[in-house]
Amino acid sequence: MKPILPGATIGILGSGQLGRMLALEARRMGYKVHTFSPDKNSPTGQIADVEFIGKYDDINAALQFAEAVDVVTFEFENISGDVVKAIEAAVPVHPSSNVLHITQHRLREKNFLDSNGFPVTPFAKIATLEELKNALSKLGTPAVLKTAGFGYDGKGQSKINSVSEAETAYSAIGWGEAILEAFIDFQCEVSVVAARGTDGSFAPFEVVQNIHSNHILDTTIAPAAIDAQIKKKAIDIAKNVMESLDCVGVLCIEMFVTKNGELIINELAPRPHNSGHWTIDACVTNQFEQQLRAVCGLPLGSAEQLRPAAMVNLLGDIWANGEPDWAEALRDPNVKLHLYGKSKARKARKMGHATVTGNTAENVAHSVKHLKQIFGIVSKDK
Ligand code: AMP
């Protein structure tokens, strides 16, 4: 592939914060940006040259959008596979529609990983209450029931503690096609964000530890304080998954580290990920520049981490008593603030994030604790 060079136009499907941060990198490097979504004045649209308004299942609108760009990538997975296939016939799309097709549906993704020999949680396909009850008796409880498609941040998920809860749990996720997973009593959660170029080159960022609260990412610690052997295994898994998918772009693999030190893949996201935001302030090349380089067929940048770091998500909850005290938070010179340009602060809505860097992991942990106190962030579970 001939590289797509500065001056060209990047098309982004989706218009949230991931597109915004990609657009900022693209503009810095002299590219133009068009974003496609149904929303006006979106986080990406505020930065893009053109905010193209269209529904995600409108093939004609998507083709019109594609005509004006040189390459298309996405920042969110819940886009009709047919639409992406149609765009692909007109202009290069990275990662491909095939990668999107597999990863936008939990069952397809689990079957793909399982059949390629990657470690996944024991799981079963569910289409009826009868199947759910049978699967519960096979996989045991506790277990987690998830919708097969279109879920994120713990939405469309229900934990089941005993077979008697089956009906309530299935109803809570809206019936339909689902997946039941054995509940993993993990030691910690980690992720690997990595880039893969059109020439097959591979550049992983450090393995990081993720702490969730109410199913939403709360804090990412970079690097993760886990055994070097486990980190090496995690990066090998990431490389092999990207190769098996023939994925060009950035991909995040979320994994559980079991109490025995084994790794189990929880899910894949074929795009930059919330657990990679720290790379903006702590790496030579960040995940968004890597996405841009990969999809444009350019050489990947160095993924080297320059300082220990942590990322804290800023959810709408911290606006409950008015505007958060930004000046107080920025009193710590190692805090970097990122706000996504969203006008309404709703509970659990990702409004921004803060990255803290420091000379040591201890200094970073100290700053994170202080920052959370200022914002009144209380982590609810692990
Ligand atoms: P997901 O949307 O699948 O990434 O799930 C969100 C969070 O729910 C994960 O990061 C875990 O903290 C938790 N979770 C999901 N699936 C499982 C599982 N099978 N066992 C234990 N915890 C889980």
CSV table of C-alpha atoms and ligand atoms in Angstrom, one decimal:
chain,number,residue,atom,x,y,z
A,1,MET,CA,0.0,0.0,0.0
A,2,LYS,CA,1.2,3.5,-0.9
A,3,PRO,CA,1.4,5.5,2.4
A,4,ILE,CA,-1.3,8.1,2.9
A,5,LEU,CA,0.6,11.3,3.7
A,6,PRO,CA,-0.1,14.5,5.6
A,7,GLY,CA,-2.5,16.7,3.6
A,8,ALA,CA,-4.7,13.7,3.0
A,9,THR,CA,-8.1,13.2,4.7
A,10,ILE,CA,-8.9,10.7,7.4
A,11,GLY,CA,-12.5,9.5,7.7
A,12,ILE,CA,-13.6,8.5,11.2
A,13,LEU,CA,-16.7,6.4,11.8
A,14,GLY,CA,-18.1,7.5,15.1
A,15,SER,CA,-17.7,10.9,16.8
A,16,GLY,CA,-16.9,10.4,20.5
A,17,GLN,CA,-13.8,11.1,22.6
A,18,LEU,CA,-11.7,8.4,20.9
A,19,GLY,CA,-12.3,10.1,17.5
A,20,ARG,CA,-11.6,13.5,19.1
A,21,MET,CA,-8.2,12.4,20.4
A,22,LEU,CA,-7.4,10.8,17.0
A,23,ALA,CA,-8.5,14.0,15.2
A,24,LEU,CA,-6.2,16.1,17.5
A,25,GLU,CA,-3.2,13.9,16.5
A,26,ALA,CA,-4.2,13.9,12.8
A,27,ARG,CA,-4.5,17.7,12.7
A,28,ARG,CA,-1.1,18.0,14.5
A,29,MET,CA,0.4,16.0,11.8
A,30,GLY,CA,-1.2,18.0,8.9
A,31,TYR,CA,-4.1,15.7,8.0
A,32,LYS,CA,-7.6,16.7,7.4
A,33,VAL,CA,-10.4,14.9,9.3
A,34,HIS,CA,-14.0,14.1,8.5
A,35,THR,CA,-16.2,12.4,11.1
A,36,PHE,CA,-19.4,10.4,10.4
A,37,SER,CA,-22.2,10.0,13.0
A,38,PRO,CA,-25.8,11.0,13.7
A,39,ASP,CA,-24.7,13.7,16.2
A,40,LYS,CA,-24.1,17.4,15.9
A,41,ASN,CA,-21.4,19.3,17.8
A,42,SER,CA,-19.9,16.0,18.8
A,43,PRO,CA,-16.5,15.6,20.6
A,44,THR,CA,-14.9,14.6,17.3
A,45,GLY,CA,-16.9,17.0,15.2
A,46,GLN,CA,-15.6,20.0,17.3
A,47,ILE,CA,-12.0,19.1,16.1
A,48,ALA,CA,-12.8,17.8,12.6
A,49,ASP,CA,-12.8,19.8,9.4
A,50,VAL,CA,-16.1,18.2,8.4
A,51,GLU,CA,-18.8,16.8,10.7
A,52,PHE,CA,-20.8,14.6,8.4
A,53,ILE,CA,-24.2,13.8,9.8
A,54,GLY,CA,-25.7,10.4,8.9
A,55,LYS,CA,-27.2,7.4,10.5
A,56,TYR,CA,-24.9,4.4,11.1
A,57,ASP,CA,-27.1,2.1,9.0
A,58,ASP,CA,-27.5,4.5,6.0
A,59,ILE,CA,-25.3,3.1,3.3
A,60,ASN,CA,-25.9,6.0,0.9
A,61,ALA,CA,-24.9,8.6,3.4
A,62,ALA,CA,-21.8,6.5,4.3
A,63,LEU,CA,-20.8,6.2,0.7
A,64,GLN,CA,-21.1,9.9,0.2
A,65,PHE,CA,-18.9,10.4,3.3
A,66,ALA,CA,-16.4,7.9,2.0
A,67,GLU,CA,-16.1,9.7,-1.4
A,68,ALA,CA,-14.4,12.7,0.2
A,69,VAL,CA,-11.8,10.8,2.3
A,70,ASP,CA,-8.6,8.9,1.6
A,71,VAL,CA,-8.8,6.2,4.3
A,72,VAL,CA,-11.5,5.2,6.9
A,73,THR,CA,-11.1,4.0,10.4
A,74,PHE,CA,-13.5,3.8,13.3
A,75,GLU,CA,-13.6,4.9,16.9
A,76,PHE,CA,-16.6,2.8,17.9
A,77,GLU,CA,-17.7,-0.7,17.0
A,78,ASN,CA,-21.5,-0.5,16.9
A,79,ILE,CA,-21.7,0.3,13.2
A,80,SER,CA,-23.6,-1.9,10.7
A,81,GLY,CA,-21.2,-4.4,9.1
A,82,ASP,CA,-22.9,-4.0,5.7
A,83,VAL,CA,-22.2,-0.2,5.8
A,84,VAL,CA,-18.5,-0.8,6.5
A,85,LYS,CA,-18.3,-3.4,3.8
A,86,ALA,CA,-19.8,-0.9,1.3
A,87,ILE,CA,-17.3,1.7,2.3
A,88,GLU,CA,-14.5,-0.8,1.9
A,89,ALA,CA,-15.4,-1.3,-1.7
A,90,ALA,CA,-14.8,2.5,-2.3
A,91,VAL,CA,-11.9,3.4,0.0
A,92,PRO,CA,-9.3,1.5,2.3
A,93,VAL,CA,-10.8,0.7,5.7
A,94,HIS,CA,-8.5,-0.2,8.7
A,95,PRO,CA,-9.1,-2.3,10.7
A,96,SER,CA,-11.0,-4.2,8.0
A,97,SER,CA,-14.8,-4.9,8.0
A,98,ASN,CA,-14.0,-8.5,8.9
A,99,VAL,CA,-12.2,-7.5,12.1
A,100,LEU,CA,-15.1,-5.3,13.0
A,101,HIS,CA,-17.6,-8.1,12.2
A,102,ILE,CA,-15.9,-10.5,14.6
A,103,THR,CA,-15.2,-8.1,17.4
A,104,GLN,CA,-18.5,-6.2,17.5
A,105,HIS,CA,-20.3,-9.4,18.6
A,106,ARG,CA,-19.3,-11.2,21.8
A,107,LEU,CA,-20.2,-14.7,20.6
A,108,ARG,CA,-18.4,-14.4,17.3
A,109,GLU,CA,-15.4,-12.9,19.1
A,110,LYS,CA,-15.3,-15.7,21.7
A,111,ASN,CA,-15.7,-18.4,19.0
A,112,PHE,CA,-12.9,-16.9,17.0
A,113,LEU,CA,-10.5,-16.7,20.0
A,114,ASP,CA,-11.5,-20.2,21.2
A,115,SER,CA,-11.1,-21.8,17.8
A,116,ASN,CA,-7.7,-20.2,17.4
A,117,GLY,CA,-6.5,-21.6,20.7
A,118,PHE,CA,-6.5,-18.4,22.7
A,119,PRO,CA,-7.5,-18.6,26.4
A,120,VAL,CA,-11.1,-17.4,27.1
A,121,THR,CA,-13.6,-17.8,29.9
A,122,PRO,CA,-15.7,-20.9,29.7
A,123,PHE,CA,-18.9,-19.7,27.8
A,124,ALA,CA,-22.2,-20.8,26.3
A,125,LYS,CA,-24.4,-19.4,23.6
A,126,ILE,CA,-27.9,-18.5,24.9
A,127,ALA,CA,-31.1,-18.0,22.9
A,128,THR,CA,-33.8,-19.1,25.3
A,129,LEU,CA,-34.4,-19.3,29.1
A,130,GLU,CA,-34.2,-23.1,28.8
A,131,GLU,CA,-30.7,-22.8,27.3
A,132,LEU,CA,-29.7,-20.4,30.0
A,133,LYS,CA,-30.8,-22.7,32.8
A,134,ASN,CA,-29.0,-25.6,31.2
A,135,ALA,CA,-25.8,-23.6,30.7
A,136,LEU,CA,-26.0,-22.4,34.3
A,137,SER,CA,-26.0,-26.0,35.5
A,138,LYS,CA,-23.0,-26.8,33.3
A,139,LEU,CA,-20.9,-23.7,33.9
A,140,GLY,CA,-22.0,-23.3,37.5
A,141,THR,CA,-22.6,-20.1,39.5
A,142,PRO,CA,-21.7,-17.3,39.8
A,143,ALA,CA,-21.8,-16.5,36.1
A,144,VAL,CA,-22.1,-13.4,34.0
A,145,LEU,CA,-24.8,-13.1,31.3
A,146,LYS,CA,-24.1,-10.6,28.5
A,147,THR,CA,-25.9,-9.5,25.4
A,148,ALA,CA,-24.1,-10.9,22.3
A,149,GLY,CA,-23.9,-7.6,20.5
A,150,PHE,CA,-23.8,-3.8,21.2
A,151,GLY,CA,-22.6,-3.8,24.8
A,152,TYR,CA,-20.1,-1.6,26.5
A,153,ASP,CA,-19.0,-0.4,29.9
A,154,GLY,CA,-21.0,-3.2,31.6
A,155,LYS,CA,-24.2,-2.3,29.8
A,156,GLY,CA,-26.2,-5.4,28.8
A,157,GLN,CA,-24.6,-7.4,31.6
A,158,SER,CA,-26.0,-9.2,34.6
A,159,LYS,CA,-24.3,-11.3,37.3
A,160,ILE,CA,-26.2,-14.5,38.2
A,161,ASN,CA,-25.5,-16.0,41.6
A,162,SER,CA,-27.9,-18.9,41.5
A,163,VAL,CA,-30.1,-20.7,38.9
A,164,SER,CA,-33.2,-19.1,40.5
A,165,GLU,CA,-32.0,-15.7,39.3
A,166,ALA,CA,-31.9,-16.8,35.6
A,167,GLU,CA,-35.2,-15.3,34.5
A,168,THR,CA,-34.7,-11.9,36.2
A,169,ALA,CA,-31.2,-11.7,34.8
A,170,TYR,CA,-32.3,-12.6,31.2
A,171,SER,CA,-35.1,-10.1,31.4
A,172,ALA,CA,-32.6,-7.4,32.7
A,173,ILE,CA,-30.5,-7.7,29.6
A,174,GLY,CA,-33.6,-7.6,27.3
A,175,TRP,CA,-33.8,-11.4,26.3
A,176,GLY,CA,-32.5,-12.1,22.8
A,177,GLU,CA,-29.2,-13.6,21.8
A,178,ALA,CA,-26.7,-13.7,24.7
A,179,ILE,CA,-23.6,-15.3,26.1
A,180,LEU,CA,-23.1,-16.8,29.5
A,181,GLU,CA,-19.6,-16.7,30.9
A,182,ALA,CA,-18.2,-18.4,34.0
A,183,PHE,CA,-17.4,-15.8,36.6
A,184,ILE,CA,-13.6,-15.4,37.0
A,185,ASP,CA,-12.4,-14.7,40.5
A,186,PHE,CA,-9.4,-12.8,39.2
A,187,GLN,CA,-6.3,-11.5,40.9
A,188,CYS,CA,-6.4,-8.3,38.7
A,189,GLU,CA,-7.4,-7.1,35.3
A,190,VAL,CA,-4.8,-6.0,32.7
A,191,SER,CA,-4.8,-4.8,29.2
A,192,VAL,CA,-2.5,-4.6,26.3
A,193,VAL,CA,-2.9,-1.8,23.7
A,194,ALA,CA,-0.9,-2.5,20.6
A,195,ALA,CA,-0.5,-1.3,17.0
A,196,ARG,CA,0.1,-3.3,13.9
A,197,GLY,CA,1.1,-1.7,10.6
A,198,THR,CA,0.2,-2.6,7.0
A,199,ASP,CA,3.7,-4.3,6.8
A,200,GLY,CA,2.9,-6.6,9.8
A,201,SER,CA,5.1,-4.6,12.2
A,202,PHE,CA,3.9,-4.8,15.8
A,203,ALA,CA,4.3,-2.2,18.6
A,204,PRO,CA,2.8,-3.0,22.0
A,205,PHE,CA,2.5,-0.4,24.8
A,206,GLU,CA,3.4,-1.5,28.3
A,207,VAL,CA,0.9,-3.9,30.0
A,208,VAL,CA,-1.3,-1.9,32.3
A,209,GLN,CA,-3.5,-2.7,35.2
A,210,ASN,CA,-7.2,-1.6,35.1
A,211,ILE,CA,-9.4,-1.0,38.1
A,212,HIS,CA,-13.1,-0.9,37.4
A,213,SER,CA,-15.9,0.6,39.5
A,214,ASN,CA,-19.5,-0.3,38.7
A,215,HIS,CA,-18.2,-2.1,35.5
A,216,ILE,CA,-16.7,1.1,34.2
A,217,LEU,CA,-13.0,1.7,34.0
A,218,ASP,CA,-12.0,3.9,37.0
A,219,THR,CA,-8.2,3.9,37.0
A,220,THR,CA,-5.4,2.5,34.8
A,221,ILE,CA,-1.9,2.0,36.3
A,222,ALA,CA,1.0,2.0,33.8
A,223,PRO,CA,2.9,-0.2,33.9
A,224,ALA,CA,1.0,-3.0,35.8
A,225,ALA,CA,2.8,-4.2,38.9
A,226,ILE,CA,2.8,-7.8,37.8
A,227,ASP,CA,5.3,-10.5,37.1
A,228,ALA,CA,7.5,-9.9,34.0
A,229,GLN,CA,6.7,-13.4,32.8
A,230,ILE,CA,3.0,-12.7,32.8
A,231,LYS,CA,3.6,-9.4,31.0
A,232,LYS,CA,5.6,-11.2,28.3
A,233,LYS,CA,2.8,-13.8,27.9
A,234,ALA,CA,0.2,-11.0,27.6
A,235,ILE,CA,2.2,-9.2,24.9
A,236,ASP,CA,2.6,-12.5,23.0
A,237,ILE,CA,-1.1,-13.1,23.1
A,238,ALA,CA,-1.7,-9.6,21.8
A,239,LYS,CA,0.7,-10.1,18.9
A,240,ASN,CA,-0.8,-13.5,18.0
A,241,VAL,CA,-4.4,-12.2,18.2
A,242,MET,CA,-3.6,-9.2,15.9
A,243,GLU,CA,-1.9,-11.6,13.4
A,244,SER,CA,-4.7,-14.1,13.5
A,245,LEU,CA,-7.2,-11.3,12.8
A,246,ASP,CA,-4.9,-9.7,10.2
A,247,CYS,CA,-5.7,-6.5,12.1
A,248,VAL,CA,-4.1,-3.2,10.9
A,249,GLY,CA,-4.6,-0.4,13.3
A,250,VAL,CA,-4.7,-0.3,17.1
A,251,LEU,CA,-6.3,-3.1,19.2
A,252,CYS,CA,-6.8,-3.5,22.9
A,253,ILE,CA,-7.0,-6.8,24.6
A,254,GLU,CA,-8.5,-6.9,28.1
A,255,MET,CA,-7.5,-9.9,30.2
A,256,PHE,CA,-8.0,-11.3,33.6
A,257,VAL,CA,-5.0,-12.5,35.6
A,258,THR,CA,-6.3,-15.5,37.6
A,259,LYS,CA,-5.1,-16.3,41.1
A,260,ASN,CA,-2.8,-18.9,39.6
A,261,GLY,CA,-1.2,-16.3,37.4
A,262,GLU,CA,-2.9,-17.4,34.2
A,263,LEU,CA,-4.2,-15.0,31.6
A,264,ILE,CA,-7.8,-15.2,30.2
A,265,ILE,CA,-9.0,-12.9,27.5
A,266,ASN,CA,-12.1,-10.9,28.5
A,267,GLU,CA,-12.6,-8.9,25.3
A,268,LEU,CA,-11.1,-7.2,22.3
A,269,ALA,CA,-11.6,-3.7,21.0
A,270,PRO,CA,-10.2,-3.0,17.5
A,271,ARG,CA,-9.4,0.7,18.2
A,272,PRO,CA,-7.7,2.9,20.8
A,273,HIS,CA,-9.0,2.2,24.2
A,274,ASN,CA,-9.7,4.0,27.5
A,275,SER,CA,-6.9,2.0,29.1
A,276,GLY,CA,-4.5,3.5,26.6
A,277,HIS,CA,-5.2,7.2,27.3
A,278,TRP,CA,-2.2,7.5,29.6
A,279,THR,CA,0.0,7.0,26.5
A,280,ILE,CA,-0.8,10.6,25.4
A,281,ASP,CA,1.2,12.0,28.4
A,282,ALA,CA,3.7,9.2,29.1
A,283,CYS,CA,4.9,7.7,25.8
A,284,VAL,CA,7.1,8.7,22.8
A,285,THR,CA,4.1,7.9,20.5
A,286,ASN,CA,0.6,7.7,21.8
A,287,GLN,CA,-2.1,5.3,20.9
A,288,PHE,CA,-3.9,7.8,18.6
A,289,GLU,CA,-0.8,8.7,16.6
A,290,GLN,CA,-0.1,5.0,16.3
A,291,GLN,CA,-3.6,4.4,14.9
A,292,LEU,CA,-3.1,7.2,12.4
A,293,ARG,CA,0.3,5.8,11.4
A,294,ALA,CA,-1.0,2.3,11.1
A,295,VAL,CA,-4.1,3.1,9.0
A,296,CYS,CA,-2.1,5.4,6.8
A,297,GLY,CA,0.5,2.7,6.0
A,298,LEU,CA,3.3,4.7,7.7
A,299,PRO,CA,6.0,3.2,10.0
A,300,LEU,CA,4.9,2.9,13.6
A,301,GLY,CA,6.4,5.2,16.2
A,302,SER,CA,8.2,4.1,19.4
A,303,ALA,CA,5.8,2.9,22.1
A,304,GLU,CA,8.3,3.5,24.8
A,305,GLN,CA,7.0,4.7,28.1
A,306,LEU,CA,8.9,7.7,29.4
A,307,ARG,CA,7.6,7.9,33.1
A,308,PRO,CA,5.4,5.9,35.4
A,309,ALA,CA,1.8,7.0,34.9
A,310,ALA,CA,-1.8,6.5,35.8
A,311,MET,CA,-5.1,7.6,34.3
A,312,VAL,CA,-8.2,8.4,36.2
A,313,ASN,CA,-11.6,8.6,34.4
A,314,LEU,CA,-13.7,11.7,35.0
A,315,LEU,CA,-17.3,10.6,34.9
A,316,GLY,CA,-20.4,12.9,34.9
A,317,ASP,CA,-20.9,11.9,38.6
A,318,ILE,CA,-18.2,14.4,39.7
A,319,TRP,CA,-20.3,17.3,38.4
A,320,ALA,CA,-23.1,16.4,41.0
A,321,ASN,CA,-22.3,19.5,43.0
A,322,GLY,CA,-21.4,21.8,40.2
A,323,GLU,CA,-18.2,22.3,38.1
A,324,PRO,CA,-15.2,20.2,39.6
A,325,ASP,CA,-12.4,22.3,41.1
A,326,TRP,CA,-10.0,22.1,38.1
A,327,ALA,CA,-7.6,24.7,39.5
A,328,GLU,CA,-7.1,22.7,42.7
A,329,ALA,CA,-6.5,19.5,40.7
A,330,LEU,CA,-4.0,21.3,38.5
A,331,ARG,CA,-2.0,22.5,41.6
A,332,ASP,CA,-0.2,19.2,41.2
A,333,PRO,CA,2.2,19.9,38.3
A,334,ASN,CA,2.2,16.3,37.2
A,335,VAL,CA,-1.6,16.2,36.5
A,336,LYS,CA,-2.7,16.6,32.9
A,337,LEU,CA,-6.4,17.3,32.2
A,338,HIS,CA,-8.3,16.0,29.2
A,339,LEU,CA,-12.0,17.1,28.7
A,340,TYR,CA,-14.0,15.8,25.8
A,341,GLY,CA,-16.2,18.8,25.0
A,342,LYS,CA,-19.5,17.1,26.1
A,343,SER,CA,-22.0,19.7,27.2
A,344,LYS,CA,-24.2,17.5,29.5
A,345,ALA,CA,-22.6,15.8,32.5
A,346,ARG,CA,-24.7,12.7,33.1
A,347,LYS,CA,-24.0,10.0,35.7
A,348,ALA,CA,-21.6,7.4,34.4
A,349,ARG,CA,-20.9,9.4,31.2
A,350,LYS,CA,-17.2,9.7,30.3
A,351,MET,CA,-16.6,13.4,30.3
A,352,GLY,CA,-12.8,13.4,30.4
A,353,HIS,CA,-9.8,11.9,32.1
A,354,ALA,CA,-6.7,13.0,34.0
A,355,THR,CA,-3.3,11.5,33.6
A,356,VAL,CA,-0.8,11.7,36.4
A,357,THR,CA,2.9,11.0,35.8
A,358,GLY,CA,5.8,10.8,38.3
A,359,ASN,CA,9.3,9.7,38.9
A,360,THR,CA,8.2,6.5,40.7
A,361,ALA,CA,5.0,4.4,40.8
A,362,GLU,CA,4.7,5.4,44.5
A,363,ASN,CA,4.6,9.1,43.6
A,364,VAL,CA,2.0,8.4,40.9
A,365,ALA,CA,-0.2,6.5,43.4
A,366,HIS,CA,0.1,9.3,45.9
A,367,SER,CA,-1.0,11.9,43.3
A,368,VAL,CA,-3.9,9.7,42.1
A,369,LYS,CA,-5.2,9.4,45.7
A,370,HIS,CA,-5.0,13.1,46.2
A,371,LEU,CA,-6.7,13.8,42.8
A,372,LYS,CA,-9.6,11.4,43.6
A,373,GLN,CA,-10.1,13.2,46.9
A,374,ILE,CA,-10.4,16.6,45.2
A,375,PHE,CA,-12.9,15.2,42.7
A,376,GLY,CA,-14.8,13.1,45.3
A,377,ILE,CA,-14.2,9.9,43.3
A,378,VAL,CA,-15.0,6.8,45.4
A,379,SER,CA,-14.1,3.5,43.8
A,380,LYS,CA,-17.0,1.1,44.4
A,381,ASP,CA,-15.5,-2.3,43.6
A,382,LYS,CA,-12.3,-3.8,42.2
B,1,AMP,P1,-16.9,-6.2,29.8
B,1,AMP,O1,-18.0,-5.2,29.4
B,1,AMP,O2,-17.1,-7.6,29.3
B,1,AMP,O3,-15.6,-5.7,29.6
B,1,AMP,O4,-17.1,-6.3,31.4
B,1,AMP,C1,-16.9,-5.2,32.2
B,1,AMP,C2,-16.2,-5.6,33.5
B,1,AMP,O5,-17.1,-6.6,34.2
B,1,AMP,C3,-14.9,-6.4,33.4
B,1,AMP,O6,-13.9,-5.5,33.2
B,1,AMP,C4,-14.9,-7.2,34.7
B,1,AMP,O7,-14.5,-6.3,35.8
B,1,AMP,C5,-16.3,-7.6,34.9
B,1,AMP,N1,-16.5,-8.9,34.2
B,1,AMP,C6,-17.0,-9.1,33.0
B,1,AMP,N2,-17.0,-10.5,32.7
B,1,AMP,C7,-16.6,-11.1,33.8
B,1,AMP,C8,-16.3,-12.5,34.1
B,1,AMP,N3,-16.6,-13.5,33.2
B,1,AMP,N4,-15.8,-12.8,35.3
B,1,AMP,C9,-15.6,-11.8,36.2
B,1,AMP,N5,-15.8,-10.5,36.0
B,1,AMP,C10,-16.2,-10.1,34.8
